Amino acid sequence: MRIKSIVAGLGLYLVCHSSFATTVGFAQVGSESGWRTSFSESVKAEAKKRGIELKFSDAQQKQENQIKAVRSFIAQGVDAIIIAPVVETGWTPVLREAKRARIPVVIVDRNVQVQDESLFVTRIASDFVEEGRKAATWLMSQPQAQSKCNIIELQGTVGATAAIDRAKGFNAVLAQHPQAKIVRSQTAEFTRAKGKEVMESLLKAEQGGKGICALWAHNDEMALGAIQAIKEAGLKPGKDLLVVSVDAVPDYFKAMADGDANATVELNPHLGGPAFDVIEAYLKGKKDTEKLIRTTGDLFLQDTAAAEYEKRRLN
């Protein structure tokens, strides 16, 4: 009888501990854009659906806040950590601390530069270089860009992977079109307010925008701010200046539907599911995950903007 009770008890223990239930720390960049907010909400919703306890930290776009949050997660003994890094560099020490604590780390969205890639399990992200290529390829296909085309560029946060790689992809296409060049380029920190402020300054530097063919923004929020500045300068965004960007947030679809913007490349915000899949597999013993898992996005134009806006604004 005693042996039977021990076996029964062991069976009950195995049943109770066979499901995937864990605690995950998520160090997010901040809430600087509509896309970033959608990304955070998507991760939270996915964690709730899976019964995962999510410890969320908003770094307010400061790397020091993220590193502090990661160290807090380590001290709390979480089962895994997700990091959406503000910038690429400066991560090695804290990632080593996580590795020593045997806590797996998944990088999402932007990249980290480390010599030892064993410090993280994988990175799940869009191909930012390809996003830049798609934006430039569309722009260079437009009639306005066939002759001289001077472009204003609003860059993302300095040192951020998205800013570095989107510029790389865009410039690679531009190099094949000698009639087109970026005449002004400045960071606007991925925010709408800075997009407006910086665009006002750049338009003034370019005689009110006369002779400017297009605006290329590294994200929709900066483009939306810039659109306000273009209007206030007495120009028509989407006509006098073509506007192309990345993210595909609802407000930008509204701007395209209104004729104020022309094109955007979608950046998928639903990275929580793939990240939790990797964590679950790792904790169950799968250690051979690829170091980069790509997500992809399409190019959207004015012709589908109204329908896309209605579909996305309620999500």
Coordinates of C-alpha atoms in Angstrom, one line a residue:
M1 CA 0.0 0.0 0.0
R2 CA 2.8 2.4 0.9
I3 CA 4.5 1.8 -2.5
K4 CA 1.2 2.4 -4.3
S5 CA 0.7 5.7 -2.5
I6 CA 4.3 6.8 -3.3
V7 CA 3.8 6.0 -7.0
A8 CA 0.4 7.8 -7.0
G9 CA 1.9 10.8 -5.3
L10 CA 4.8 10.9 -7.9
G11 CA 2.2 10.7 -10.7
L12 CA 0.3 13.6 -9.3
Y13 CA 3.5 15.6 -9.0
L14 CA 4.4 15.0 -12.6
V15 CA 0.9 16.0 -13.8
C16 CA 1.0 19.2 -11.8
H17 CA 4.4 20.2 -13.1
S18 CA 4.1 19.1 -16.8
S19 CA 2.5 22.3 -18.1
F20 CA 4.6 25.3 -19.1
A21 CA 4.3 27.9 -16.4
T22 CA 7.1 30.4 -15.8
T23 CA 8.1 34.0 -14.9
V24 CA 9.6 36.1 -17.6
G25 CA 11.2 39.6 -17.3
F26 CA 10.7 41.9 -20.2
A27 CA 13.0 45.0 -20.6
Q28 CA 11.2 47.2 -23.1
V29 CA 12.7 50.3 -24.8
G30 CA 9.9 52.6 -23.8
S31 CA 6.6 53.9 -25.3
E32 CA 8.0 56.4 -27.8
S33 CA 5.7 55.4 -30.6
G34 CA 2.4 53.8 -31.4
W35 CA 4.2 50.8 -32.8
R36 CA 6.2 50.3 -29.5
T37 CA 3.0 50.5 -27.5
S38 CA 1.3 47.9 -29.7
F39 CA 4.4 45.7 -29.3
S40 CA 4.3 45.9 -25.5
E41 CA 0.5 45.3 -25.4
S42 CA 0.9 42.3 -27.7
V43 CA 3.6 40.7 -25.4
K44 CA 1.5 41.3 -22.3
A45 CA -1.6 39.8 -24.0
E46 CA 0.4 36.7 -25.2
A47 CA 1.8 36.2 -21.7
K48 CA -1.6 36.3 -20.1
K49 CA -3.0 33.9 -22.7
R50 CA -0.2 31.4 -21.9
G51 CA -0.4 31.8 -18.1
I52 CA 3.1 33.4 -17.9
E53 CA 3.8 35.8 -15.1
L54 CA 5.4 38.8 -17.0
K55 CA 7.5 41.4 -15.1
F56 CA 7.5 44.4 -17.4
S57 CA 9.9 47.3 -17.4
D58 CA 9.6 50.5 -19.5
A59 CA 13.1 52.0 -19.8
Q60 CA 12.0 55.4 -21.1
Q61 CA 14.5 55.0 -24.0
K62 CA 17.5 54.9 -21.5
Q63 CA 19.9 52.0 -21.6
E64 CA 20.9 52.4 -18.0
N65 CA 17.2 51.8 -17.0
Q66 CA 17.2 48.6 -19.0
I67 CA 20.4 47.3 -17.5
K68 CA 19.0 48.1 -14.0
A69 CA 15.8 46.2 -14.9
V70 CA 17.7 43.2 -16.2
R71 CA 19.7 43.0 -13.0
S72 CA 16.5 43.2 -11.0
F73 CA 15.1 40.3 -13.0
I74 CA 18.2 38.3 -12.3
A75 CA 18.0 39.1 -8.5
Q76 CA 14.3 38.0 -8.5
G77 CA 15.3 34.7 -10.1
V78 CA 13.0 34.9 -13.2
D79 CA 13.0 31.9 -15.5
A80 CA 13.9 33.9 -18.6
I81 CA 14.5 37.4 -19.8
I82 CA 13.4 39.2 -23.0
I83 CA 15.2 42.4 -24.0
A84 CA 14.3 44.9 -26.7
P85 CA 17.5 46.9 -26.5
V86 CA 17.6 50.7 -26.8
V87 CA 21.0 50.6 -28.4
E88 CA 23.3 47.8 -29.7
T89 CA 26.4 48.3 -27.5
G90 CA 27.2 48.0 -23.8
W91 CA 25.3 44.7 -23.1
T92 CA 28.1 42.2 -22.4
P93 CA 28.5 42.6 -18.6
V94 CA 24.8 42.2 -17.8
L95 CA 24.3 39.4 -20.2
R96 CA 27.2 37.6 -18.6
E97 CA 25.5 38.0 -15.2
A98 CA 22.3 36.4 -16.7
K99 CA 24.4 33.6 -18.1
R100 CA 26.1 32.9 -14.8
A101 CA 22.6 32.8 -13.2
R102 CA 21.6 30.3 -15.9
I103 CA 18.8 32.6 -17.1
P104 CA 18.2 32.4 -20.8
V105 CA 17.9 35.7 -22.6
V106 CA 16.0 36.4 -25.9
I107 CA 16.7 39.6 -27.8
V108 CA 13.7 41.0 -29.7
D109 CA 13.5 43.9 -32.3
R110 CA 16.8 45.7 -32.1
N111 CA 20.1 43.9 -31.9
V112 CA 23.0 43.7 -29.4
Q113 CA 26.7 43.7 -30.3
V114 CA 28.5 41.1 -28.3
Q115 CA 31.6 38.9 -29.2
D116 CA 30.2 35.9 -27.4
E117 CA 26.8 35.0 -28.9
S118 CA 26.2 32.3 -26.3
L119 CA 25.2 35.2 -24.0
F120 CA 21.7 35.1 -25.6
V121 CA 19.5 32.3 -27.0
T122 CA 18.3 34.1 -30.2
R123 CA 17.2 37.4 -31.7
I124 CA 13.7 37.7 -33.1
A125 CA 13.4 40.7 -35.4
S126 CA 12.4 42.1 -38.7
D127 CA 15.0 42.6 -41.5
F128 CA 15.6 46.3 -41.0
V129 CA 17.9 46.5 -44.0
E130 CA 15.2 45.1 -46.2
E131 CA 12.7 47.6 -44.8
G132 CA 15.1 50.4 -45.9
R133 CA 15.5 48.8 -49.3
K134 CA 11.7 48.5 -49.8
A135 CA 11.2 52.1 -48.9
A136 CA 13.8 53.4 -51.3
T137 CA 12.8 51.0 -54.1
W138 CA 9.2 52.4 -53.9
L139 CA 10.5 56.0 -53.8
M140 CA 12.8 55.5 -56.8
S141 CA 9.9 54.1 -58.8
Q142 CA 7.9 57.3 -58.5
P143 CA 7.8 59.9 -61.4
Q144 CA 8.9 62.7 -59.1
A145 CA 12.2 60.8 -58.4
Q146 CA 13.1 60.2 -62.0
S147 CA 14.8 63.5 -62.3
K148 CA 16.6 65.4 -59.5
C149 CA 15.3 64.2 -56.2
N150 CA 16.6 65.8 -53.0
I151 CA 15.6 63.9 -49.9
I152 CA 15.3 64.8 -46.2
E153 CA 15.9 61.9 -43.8
L154 CA 14.7 61.7 -40.2
Q155 CA 16.8 59.1 -38.4
G156 CA 15.9 57.0 -35.5
T157 CA 17.7 56.9 -32.2
V158 CA 21.5 57.1 -32.7
G159 CA 23.0 53.7 -32.2
A160 CA 19.7 51.8 -32.5
T161 CA 19.7 48.8 -34.9
A162 CA 16.6 50.0 -36.7
A163 CA 18.1 53.3 -37.5
I164 CA 21.5 51.9 -38.6
D165 CA 20.1 49.1 -40.8
R166 CA 17.2 51.0 -42.3
A167 CA 19.6 53.7 -43.4
K168 CA 21.9 51.0 -44.8
G169 CA 19.2 49.5 -46.9
F170 CA 17.8 52.8 -48.1
N171 CA 21.3 54.1 -49.0
A172 CA 22.2 50.9 -50.9
V173 CA 19.3 51.5 -53.3
L174 CA 19.9 55.2 -53.5
A175 CA 23.5 54.5 -54.6
Q176 CA 22.0 53.0 -57.9
H177 CA 20.2 56.3 -58.6
P178 CA 22.6 59.2 -59.1
Q179 CA 19.8 61.7 -59.6
A180 CA 18.7 61.2 -56.0
K181 CA 20.5 62.1 -52.8
I182 CA 19.9 62.8 -49.1
V183 CA 20.6 66.5 -48.6
R184 CA 19.6 66.8 -44.9
S185 CA 19.7 64.0 -42.3
Q186 CA 19.1 64.3 -38.5
T187 CA 17.9 62.1 -35.7
A188 CA 14.4 62.7 -34.3
E189 CA 14.6 59.9 -31.7
F190 CA 11.7 57.9 -33.2
T191 CA 9.1 60.3 -31.7
R192 CA 6.3 62.4 -33.2
A193 CA 7.2 65.6 -31.3
K194 CA 10.9 65.5 -32.3
G195 CA 9.8 64.6 -35.9
K196 CA 7.9 67.9 -36.1
E197 CA 10.6 69.9 -34.4
V198 CA 13.5 68.6 -36.5
M199 CA 11.5 68.8 -39.7
E200 CA 10.7 72.5 -39.1
S201 CA 14.4 73.1 -38.7
L202 CA 15.4 71.2 -41.8
L203 CA 12.7 72.8 -44.0
K204 CA 14.0 76.2 -42.9
A205 CA 17.5 75.2 -43.8
E206 CA 16.2 74.2 -47.3
Q207 CA 14.5 77.5 -48.1
G208 CA 11.1 76.3 -46.8
G209 CA 11.3 72.9 -48.5
K210 CA 11.6 74.2 -52.1
G211 CA 13.5 71.7 -54.2
I212 CA 12.8 68.8 -51.8
C213 CA 11.4 65.8 -53.5
A214 CA 10.7 63.5 -50.5
L215 CA 10.8 62.8 -46.8
W216 CA 12.2 59.4 -45.7
A217 CA 11.6 58.7 -42.0
H218 CA 12.9 55.7 -40.1
N219 CA 9.4 55.3 -38.4
D220 CA 5.8 56.5 -38.8
E221 CA 5.8 58.6 -35.6
M222 CA 8.5 60.9 -36.9
A223 CA 6.9 61.0 -40.3
L224 CA 3.6 62.0 -38.7
G225 CA 5.2 64.9 -36.8
A226 CA 7.0 65.9 -39.9
I227 CA 3.8 66.0 -41.9
Q228 CA 2.5 68.7 -39.5
A229 CA 5.6 70.7 -40.1
I230 CA 5.3 70.4 -43.8
K231 CA 1.7 71.6 -43.7
E232 CA 2.7 74.6 -41.5
A233 CA 5.4 75.5 -44.0
G234 CA 2.6 75.9 -46.7
L235 CA 3.4 72.7 -48.5
K236 CA 1.2 69.6 -49.3
P237 CA 2.7 66.4 -47.8
G238 CA 2.1 63.5 -50.1
K239 CA 2.1 65.7 -53.1
D240 CA 4.7 68.5 -52.9
L241 CA 6.9 66.1 -50.8
L242 CA 6.5 62.4 -51.0
V243 CA 6.4 60.7 -47.6
V244 CA 7.7 57.2 -47.0
S245 CA 8.3 55.5 -43.7
V246 CA 8.3 52.2 -41.7
D247 CA 6.0 50.7 -39.1
A248 CA 2.4 50.7 -40.5
V249 CA 0.7 52.2 -37.4
P250 CA -3.0 53.1 -37.6
D251 CA -2.4 56.9 -37.5
Y252 CA -0.1 56.6 -40.5
F253 CA -2.8 54.7 -42.5
K254 CA -5.2 57.6 -41.7
A255 CA -2.6 60.0 -43.1
M256 CA -2.2 57.9 -46.3
A257 CA -6.0 57.7 -46.7
D258 CA -6.1 61.5 -46.4
G259 CA -3.4 61.9 -49.0
D260 CA -0.8 63.3 -46.6
A261 CA 1.6 60.3 -46.8
N262 CA 2.4 57.8 -49.5
A263 CA 4.0 54.6 -48.3
T264 CA 5.0 52.6 -45.3
V265 CA 6.7 49.3 -44.7
E266 CA 5.0 47.2 -42.1
L267 CA 7.0 46.3 -38.9
N268 CA 5.2 43.3 -37.2
P269 CA 4.7 44.2 -33.5
H270 CA 3.6 40.6 -32.5
L271 CA 6.9 39.3 -31.3
G272 CA 5.7 37.9 -28.0
G273 CA 4.5 34.6 -29.4
P274 CA 7.8 33.7 -31.1
A275 CA 9.8 34.8 -28.1
F276 CA 7.7 32.7 -25.7
D277 CA 7.9 29.7 -28.1
V278 CA 11.7 29.9 -27.9
I279 CA 11.7 30.3 -24.1
E280 CA 9.4 27.3 -23.7
A281 CA 11.5 25.1 -26.0
Y282 CA 14.7 26.2 -24.3
L283 CA 13.4 25.5 -20.8
K284 CA 12.3 22.0 -22.0
G285 CA 15.8 21.3 -23.2
K286 CA 16.0 22.5 -26.8
K287 CA 19.3 24.4 -27.0
D288 CA 19.9 24.5 -30.8
T289 CA 17.8 27.5 -31.7
E290 CA 18.9 29.6 -34.7
K291 CA 20.6 32.8 -33.7
L292 CA 18.3 35.0 -35.8
I293 CA 14.6 34.4 -36.4
R294 CA 13.3 36.9 -39.1
T295 CA 9.8 38.4 -39.3
T296 CA 8.7 40.1 -42.5
G297 CA 6.4 43.0 -43.4
D298 CA 4.7 44.3 -46.6
L299 CA 4.8 47.7 -48.3
F300 CA 1.4 49.5 -48.0
L301 CA 0.3 52.4 -50.2
Q302 CA -2.6 54.9 -50.4
D303 CA -4.9 52.6 -52.4
T304 CA -5.5 50.2 -49.4
A305 CA -4.9 52.8 -46.6
A306 CA -8.5 53.5 -45.7
A307 CA -9.4 49.8 -45.4
E308 CA -6.3 49.1 -43.4
Y309 CA -7.0 51.9 -41.1
E310 CA -10.5 50.7 -40.3
K311 CA -9.1 47.2 -39.7
R312 CA -6.2 48.2 -37.5
R313 CA -7.5 51.1 -35.4
L314 CA -9.7 49.0 -33.2
N315 CA -6.9 46.4 -32.5

